[in-house]
mmCIF file of C-alpha atoms in Angstrom:
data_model
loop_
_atom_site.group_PDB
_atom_site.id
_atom_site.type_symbol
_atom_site.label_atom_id
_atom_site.label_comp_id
_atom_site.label_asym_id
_atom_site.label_seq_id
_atom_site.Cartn_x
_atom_site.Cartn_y
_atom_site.Cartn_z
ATOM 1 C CA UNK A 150 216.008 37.393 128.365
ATOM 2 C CA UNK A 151 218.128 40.623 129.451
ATOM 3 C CA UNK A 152 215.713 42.905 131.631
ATOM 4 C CA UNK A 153 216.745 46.649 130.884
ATOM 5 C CA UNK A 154 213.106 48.316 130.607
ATOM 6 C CA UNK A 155 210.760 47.871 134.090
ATOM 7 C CA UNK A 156 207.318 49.604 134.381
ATOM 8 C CA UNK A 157 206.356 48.931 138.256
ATOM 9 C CA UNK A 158 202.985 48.933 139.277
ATOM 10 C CA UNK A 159 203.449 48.597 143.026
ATOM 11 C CA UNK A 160 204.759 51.404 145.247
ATOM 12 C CA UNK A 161 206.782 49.104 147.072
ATOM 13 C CA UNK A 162 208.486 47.242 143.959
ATOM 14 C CA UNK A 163 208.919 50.778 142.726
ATOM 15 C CA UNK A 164 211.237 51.433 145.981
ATOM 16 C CA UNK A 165 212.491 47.979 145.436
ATOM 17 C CA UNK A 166 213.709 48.611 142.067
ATOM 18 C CA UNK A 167 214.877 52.087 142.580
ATOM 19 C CA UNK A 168 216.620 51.049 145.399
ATOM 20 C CA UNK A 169 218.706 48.118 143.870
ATOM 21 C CA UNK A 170 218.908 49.168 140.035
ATOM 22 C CA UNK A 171 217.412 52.519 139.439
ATOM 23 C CA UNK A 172 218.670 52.639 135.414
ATOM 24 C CA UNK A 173 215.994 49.474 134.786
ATOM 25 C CA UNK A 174 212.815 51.574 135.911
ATOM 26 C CA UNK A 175 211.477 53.526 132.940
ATOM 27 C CA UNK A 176 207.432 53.579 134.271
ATOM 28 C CA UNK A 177 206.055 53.689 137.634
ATOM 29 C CA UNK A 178 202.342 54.688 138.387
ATOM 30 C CA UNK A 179 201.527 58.047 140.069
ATOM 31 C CA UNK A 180 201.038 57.101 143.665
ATOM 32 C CA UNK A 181 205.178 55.394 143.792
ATOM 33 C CA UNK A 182 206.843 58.804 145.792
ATOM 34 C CA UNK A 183 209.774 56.401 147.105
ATOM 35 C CA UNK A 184 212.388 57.432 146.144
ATOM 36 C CA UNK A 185 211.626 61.373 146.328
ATOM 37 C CA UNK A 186 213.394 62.238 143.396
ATOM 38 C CA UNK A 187 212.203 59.428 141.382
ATOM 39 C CA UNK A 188 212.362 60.423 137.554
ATOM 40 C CA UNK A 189 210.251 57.994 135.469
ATOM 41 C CA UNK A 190 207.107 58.006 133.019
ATOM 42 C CA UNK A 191 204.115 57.976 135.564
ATOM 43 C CA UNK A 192 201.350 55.474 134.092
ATOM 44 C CA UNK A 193 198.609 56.445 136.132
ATOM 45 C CA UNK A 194 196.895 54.651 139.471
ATOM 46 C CA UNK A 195 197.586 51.126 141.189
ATOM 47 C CA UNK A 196 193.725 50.956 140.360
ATOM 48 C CA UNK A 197 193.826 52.411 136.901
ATOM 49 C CA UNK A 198 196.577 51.948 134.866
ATOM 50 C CA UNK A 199 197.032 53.972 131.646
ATOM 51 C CA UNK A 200 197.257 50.784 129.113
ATOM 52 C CA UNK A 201 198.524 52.867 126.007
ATOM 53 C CA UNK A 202 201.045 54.541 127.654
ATOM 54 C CA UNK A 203 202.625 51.609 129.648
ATOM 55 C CA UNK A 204 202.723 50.022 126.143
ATOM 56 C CA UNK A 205 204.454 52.311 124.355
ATOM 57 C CA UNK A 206 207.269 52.659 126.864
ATOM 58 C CA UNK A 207 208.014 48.698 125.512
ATOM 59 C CA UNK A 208 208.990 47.577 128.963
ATOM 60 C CA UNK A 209 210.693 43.761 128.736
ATOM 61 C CA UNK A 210 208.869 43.549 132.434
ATOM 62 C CA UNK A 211 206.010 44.823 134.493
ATOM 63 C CA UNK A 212 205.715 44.094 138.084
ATOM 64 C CA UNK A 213 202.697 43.919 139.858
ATOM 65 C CA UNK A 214 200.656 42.486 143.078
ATOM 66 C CA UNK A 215 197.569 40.400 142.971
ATOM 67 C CA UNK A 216 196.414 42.875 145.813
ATOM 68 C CA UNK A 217 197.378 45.716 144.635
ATOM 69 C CA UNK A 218 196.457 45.435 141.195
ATOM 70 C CA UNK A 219 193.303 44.377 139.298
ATOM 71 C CA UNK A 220 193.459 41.009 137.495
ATOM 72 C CA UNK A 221 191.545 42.311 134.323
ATOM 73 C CA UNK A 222 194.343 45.298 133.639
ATOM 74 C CA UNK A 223 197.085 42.652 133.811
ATOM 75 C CA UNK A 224 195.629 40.169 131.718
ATOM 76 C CA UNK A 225 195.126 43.265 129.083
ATOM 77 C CA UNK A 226 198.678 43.577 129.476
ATOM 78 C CA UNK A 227 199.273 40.257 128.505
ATOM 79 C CA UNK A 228 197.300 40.423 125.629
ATOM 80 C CA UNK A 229 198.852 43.199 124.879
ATOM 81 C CA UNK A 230 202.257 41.317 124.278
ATOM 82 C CA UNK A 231 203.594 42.674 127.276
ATOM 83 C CA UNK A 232 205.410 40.596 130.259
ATOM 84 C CA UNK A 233 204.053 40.560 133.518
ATOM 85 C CA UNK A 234 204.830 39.259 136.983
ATOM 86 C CA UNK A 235 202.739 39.132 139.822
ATOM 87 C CA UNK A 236 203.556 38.936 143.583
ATOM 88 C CA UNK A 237 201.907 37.606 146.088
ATOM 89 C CA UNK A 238 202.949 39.295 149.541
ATOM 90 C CA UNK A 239 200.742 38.272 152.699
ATOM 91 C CA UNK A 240 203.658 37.334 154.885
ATOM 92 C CA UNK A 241 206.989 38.758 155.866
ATOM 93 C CA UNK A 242 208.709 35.583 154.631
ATOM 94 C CA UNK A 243 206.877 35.138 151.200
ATOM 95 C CA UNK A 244 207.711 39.314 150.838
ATOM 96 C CA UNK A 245 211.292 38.106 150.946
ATOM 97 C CA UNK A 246 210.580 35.296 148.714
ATOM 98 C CA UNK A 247 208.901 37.268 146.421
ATOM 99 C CA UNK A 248 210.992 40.537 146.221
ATOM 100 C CA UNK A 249 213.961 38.005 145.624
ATOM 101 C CA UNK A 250 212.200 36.193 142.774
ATOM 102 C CA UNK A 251 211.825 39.914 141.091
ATOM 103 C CA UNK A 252 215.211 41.411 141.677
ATOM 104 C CA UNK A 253 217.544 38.295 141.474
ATOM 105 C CA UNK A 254 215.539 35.631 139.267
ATOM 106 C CA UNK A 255 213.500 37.870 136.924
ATOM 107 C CA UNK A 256 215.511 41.165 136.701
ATOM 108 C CA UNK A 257 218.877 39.148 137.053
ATOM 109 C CA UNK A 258 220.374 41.414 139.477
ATOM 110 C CA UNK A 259 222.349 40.766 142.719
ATOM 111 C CA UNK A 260 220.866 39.774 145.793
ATOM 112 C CA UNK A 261 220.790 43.903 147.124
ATOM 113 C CA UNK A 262 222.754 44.391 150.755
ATOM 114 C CA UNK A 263 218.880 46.212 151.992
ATOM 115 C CA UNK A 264 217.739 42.732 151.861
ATOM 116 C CA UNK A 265 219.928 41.261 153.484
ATOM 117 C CA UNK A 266 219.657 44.060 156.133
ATOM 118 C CA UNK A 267 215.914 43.485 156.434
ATOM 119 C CA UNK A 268 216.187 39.769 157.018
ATOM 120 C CA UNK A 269 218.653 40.096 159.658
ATOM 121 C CA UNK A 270 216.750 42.793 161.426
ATOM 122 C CA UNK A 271 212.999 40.967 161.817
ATOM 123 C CA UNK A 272 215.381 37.884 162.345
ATOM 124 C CA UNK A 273 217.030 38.982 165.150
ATOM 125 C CA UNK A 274 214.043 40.633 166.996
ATOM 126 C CA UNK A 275 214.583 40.751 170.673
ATOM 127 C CA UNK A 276 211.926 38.911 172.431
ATOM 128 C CA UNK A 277 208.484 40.302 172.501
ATOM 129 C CA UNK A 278 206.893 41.661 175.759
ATOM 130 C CA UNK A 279 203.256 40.165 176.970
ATOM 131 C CA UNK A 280 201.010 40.096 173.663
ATOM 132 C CA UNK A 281 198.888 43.086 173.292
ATOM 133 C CA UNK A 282 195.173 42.461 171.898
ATOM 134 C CA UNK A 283 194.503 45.468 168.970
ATOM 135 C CA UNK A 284 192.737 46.575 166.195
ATOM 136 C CA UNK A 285 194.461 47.987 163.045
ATOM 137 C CA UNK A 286 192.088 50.203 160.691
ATOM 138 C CA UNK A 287 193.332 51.182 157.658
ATOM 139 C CA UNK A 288 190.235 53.445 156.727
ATOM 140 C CA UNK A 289 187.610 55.623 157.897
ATOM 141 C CA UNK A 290 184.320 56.336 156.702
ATOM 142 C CA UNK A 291 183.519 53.649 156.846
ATOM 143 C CA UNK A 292 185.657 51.500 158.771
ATOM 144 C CA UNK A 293 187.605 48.748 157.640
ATOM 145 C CA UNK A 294 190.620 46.890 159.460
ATOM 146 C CA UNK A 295 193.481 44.423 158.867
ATOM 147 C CA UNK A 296 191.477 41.204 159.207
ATOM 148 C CA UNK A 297 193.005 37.312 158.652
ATOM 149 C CA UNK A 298 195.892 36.637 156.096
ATOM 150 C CA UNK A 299 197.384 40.427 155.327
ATOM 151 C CA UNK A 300 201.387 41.306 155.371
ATOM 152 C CA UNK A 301 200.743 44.248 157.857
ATOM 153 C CA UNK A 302 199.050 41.672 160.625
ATOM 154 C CA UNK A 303 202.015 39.265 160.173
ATOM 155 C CA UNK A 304 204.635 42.301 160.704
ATOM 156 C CA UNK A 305 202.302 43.303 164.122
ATOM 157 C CA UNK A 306 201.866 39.713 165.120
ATOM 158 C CA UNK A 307 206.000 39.338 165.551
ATOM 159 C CA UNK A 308 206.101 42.376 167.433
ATOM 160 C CA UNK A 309 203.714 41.302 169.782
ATOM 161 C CA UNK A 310 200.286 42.605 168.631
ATOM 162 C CA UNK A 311 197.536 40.261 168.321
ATOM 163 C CA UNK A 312 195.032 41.384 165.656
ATOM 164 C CA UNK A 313 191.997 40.592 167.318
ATOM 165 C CA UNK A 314 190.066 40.260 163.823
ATOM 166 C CA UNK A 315 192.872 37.813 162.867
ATOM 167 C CA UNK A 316 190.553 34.896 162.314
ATOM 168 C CA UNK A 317 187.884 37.440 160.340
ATOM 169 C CA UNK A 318 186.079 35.411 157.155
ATOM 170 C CA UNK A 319 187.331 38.712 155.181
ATOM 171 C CA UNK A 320 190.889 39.944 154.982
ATOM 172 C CA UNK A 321 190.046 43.562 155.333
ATOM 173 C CA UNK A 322 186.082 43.640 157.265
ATOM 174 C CA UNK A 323 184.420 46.683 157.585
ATOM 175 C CA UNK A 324 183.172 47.127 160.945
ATOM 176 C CA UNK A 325 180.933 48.918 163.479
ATOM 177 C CA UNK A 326 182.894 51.897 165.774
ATOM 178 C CA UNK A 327 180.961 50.279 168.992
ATOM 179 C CA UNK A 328 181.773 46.319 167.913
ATOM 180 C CA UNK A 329 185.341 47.256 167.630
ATOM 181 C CA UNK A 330 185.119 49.295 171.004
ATOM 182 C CA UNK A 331 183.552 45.929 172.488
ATOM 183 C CA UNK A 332 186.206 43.686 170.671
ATOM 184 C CA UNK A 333 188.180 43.667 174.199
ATOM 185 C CA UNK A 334 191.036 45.080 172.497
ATOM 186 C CA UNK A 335 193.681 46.728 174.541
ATOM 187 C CA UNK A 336 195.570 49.269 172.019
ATOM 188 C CA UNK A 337 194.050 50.358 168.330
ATOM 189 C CA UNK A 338 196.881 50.557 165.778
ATOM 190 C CA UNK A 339 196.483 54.163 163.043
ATOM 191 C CA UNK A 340 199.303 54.190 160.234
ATOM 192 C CA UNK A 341 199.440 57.180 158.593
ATOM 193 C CA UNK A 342 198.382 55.430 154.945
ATOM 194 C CA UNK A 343 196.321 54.596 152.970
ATOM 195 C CA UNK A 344 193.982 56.505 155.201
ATOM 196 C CA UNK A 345 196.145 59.410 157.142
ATOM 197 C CA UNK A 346 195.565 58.754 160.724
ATOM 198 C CA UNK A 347 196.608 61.539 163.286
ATOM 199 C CA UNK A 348 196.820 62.861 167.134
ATOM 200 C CA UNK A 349 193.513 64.242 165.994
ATOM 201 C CA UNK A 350 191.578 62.468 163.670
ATOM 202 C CA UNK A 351 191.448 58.248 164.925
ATOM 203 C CA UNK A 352 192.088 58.425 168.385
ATOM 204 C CA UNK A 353 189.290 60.057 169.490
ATOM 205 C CA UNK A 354 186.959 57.302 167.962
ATOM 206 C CA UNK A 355 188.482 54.695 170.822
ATOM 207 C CA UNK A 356 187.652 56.687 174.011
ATOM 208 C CA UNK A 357 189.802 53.960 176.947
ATOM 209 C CA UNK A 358 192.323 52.422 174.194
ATOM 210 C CA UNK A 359 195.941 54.137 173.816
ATOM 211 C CA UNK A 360 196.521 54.893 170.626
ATOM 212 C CA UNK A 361 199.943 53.653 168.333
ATOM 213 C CA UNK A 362 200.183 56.352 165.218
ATOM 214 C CA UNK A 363 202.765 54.172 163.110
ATOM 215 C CA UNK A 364 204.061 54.794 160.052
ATOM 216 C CA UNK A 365 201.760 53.164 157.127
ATOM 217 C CA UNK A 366 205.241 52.842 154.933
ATOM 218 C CA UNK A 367 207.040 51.137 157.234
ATOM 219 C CA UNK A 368 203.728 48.606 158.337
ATOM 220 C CA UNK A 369 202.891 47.782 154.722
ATOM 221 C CA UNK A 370 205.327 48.720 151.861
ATOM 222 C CA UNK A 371 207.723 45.303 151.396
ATOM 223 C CA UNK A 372 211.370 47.067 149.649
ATOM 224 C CA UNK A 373 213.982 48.593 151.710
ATOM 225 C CA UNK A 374 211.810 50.292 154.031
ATOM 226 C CA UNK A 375 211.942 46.666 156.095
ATOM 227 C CA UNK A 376 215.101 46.833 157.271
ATOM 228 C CA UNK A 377 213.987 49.732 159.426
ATOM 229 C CA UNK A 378 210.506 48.830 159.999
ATOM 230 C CA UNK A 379 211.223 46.511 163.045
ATOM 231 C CA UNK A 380 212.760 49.698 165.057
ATOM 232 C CA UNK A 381 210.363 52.443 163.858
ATOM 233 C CA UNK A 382 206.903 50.564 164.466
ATOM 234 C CA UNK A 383 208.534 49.021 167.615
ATOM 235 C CA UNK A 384 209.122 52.639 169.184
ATOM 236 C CA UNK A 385 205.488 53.399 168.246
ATOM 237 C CA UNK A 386 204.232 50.208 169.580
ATOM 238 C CA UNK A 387 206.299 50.485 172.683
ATOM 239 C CA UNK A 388 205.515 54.623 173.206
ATOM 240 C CA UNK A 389 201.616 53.503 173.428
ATOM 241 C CA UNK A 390 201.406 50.658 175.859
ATOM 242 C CA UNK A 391 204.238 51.722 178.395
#
């Protein structure tokens, strides 16, 4: 089957897509703002997908996450007569894998140069400095962290952060302000999404721990935004622990 019609459910496929083939994209939902000037029908959340309208835009694909995306939406989908493929992204290698599989396998496209960029640039990563114990919360009020198994942790983890709620029973536990000041962690890790960190509203919650603000884009979103990702979070990383 010829792919000419995407909807994208994922922020990060949407950048993907836009990035590699921009004509296929004809849906994306309302929180995909990479690229800036993107131009599609906007289907609603990541959360809470407008059904209807993804339907009548007769897409031959829609992309999704199993994180990012509830299971009972895409099955209506499905029933709906619609295609759909999920991703599964918890590692930098299986976002490869995965982001190949949708460009090349499903949307028949070209293997895109940014891909190639981004392999070669967390492939040849110069060797990490000692290993630097953190926490890495992605929300506040209350707070929750990166905990075992998440993309983000394996993308800190090869620049030298241990996540020290790595071995957590959930992937993203919510836990106590004075546990995670107890954790003996050395640095706490802020991106700027999905909960916008800043100078002055994160740090001041870790009183003795430096602080690295990183960008939230370039420590979760899996498109072309990895082939930079390696430099920008390691000048964060680097900035707070010197």
């Amino acid at each position: 089957m010829t792919i000419r019609r995407v909807v994208s459910l994922v922020p990060s496929l949407t950048e993907a897509v836009a990035a590699t083939a921009p004509e296929l994209l004809v849906g994306a939902t309302d929180w995909c703002d990479h690229p800036a000037d993107l131009d599609v029908v906007r289907v609603g959340g990541t959360k809470n997908p407008d059904m209807a309208r993804i339907a009548r835009l007769a897409p031959d694909l829609v992309i999704a996450n199993e994180e990012e995306n509830r299971a009972p939406d895409l099955a209506a989908l499905r029933a709906a007569g619609l295609t759909v493929l999920v991703t599964e992204i918890r590692t930098l290698d299986q976002a490869f894998r995965e982001l190949e599989r949708v460009l090349v396998d499903a949307c028949g496209l070209p293997r895109p140069a940014w891909l190639d960029a981004a392999r070669t640039a967390w492939h040849q990563l110069p060797p990490a400095g000692p290993p630097v114990r953190a926490v890495v919360p992605v929300w506040r009020r209350p707070w929750m962290l990166l905990g075992r198994d998440t993309f983000a942790g394996d993308l800190l983890a090869r620049l030298g952060v241990v996540n020290v709620l790595a071995a957590h029973a959930e992937r993203y536990p919510r836990v106590p302000l004075d546990e995670l000041n107890a954790s003996g962690a050395e640095l706490v890790v802020l991106p700027d999404e999905p909960y916008r960190f800043t100078h002055d509203d994160g740090p001041e919650a870790f009183p003795g721990l430096p602080s690295a603000l990183v960008s939230g884009r370039h420590l979760t979103w899996y498109g072309p935004s990895l082939a930079q990702a390696p430099a920008v979070l390691g000048r964060a990383l680097r900035a707070a622990v010197r």
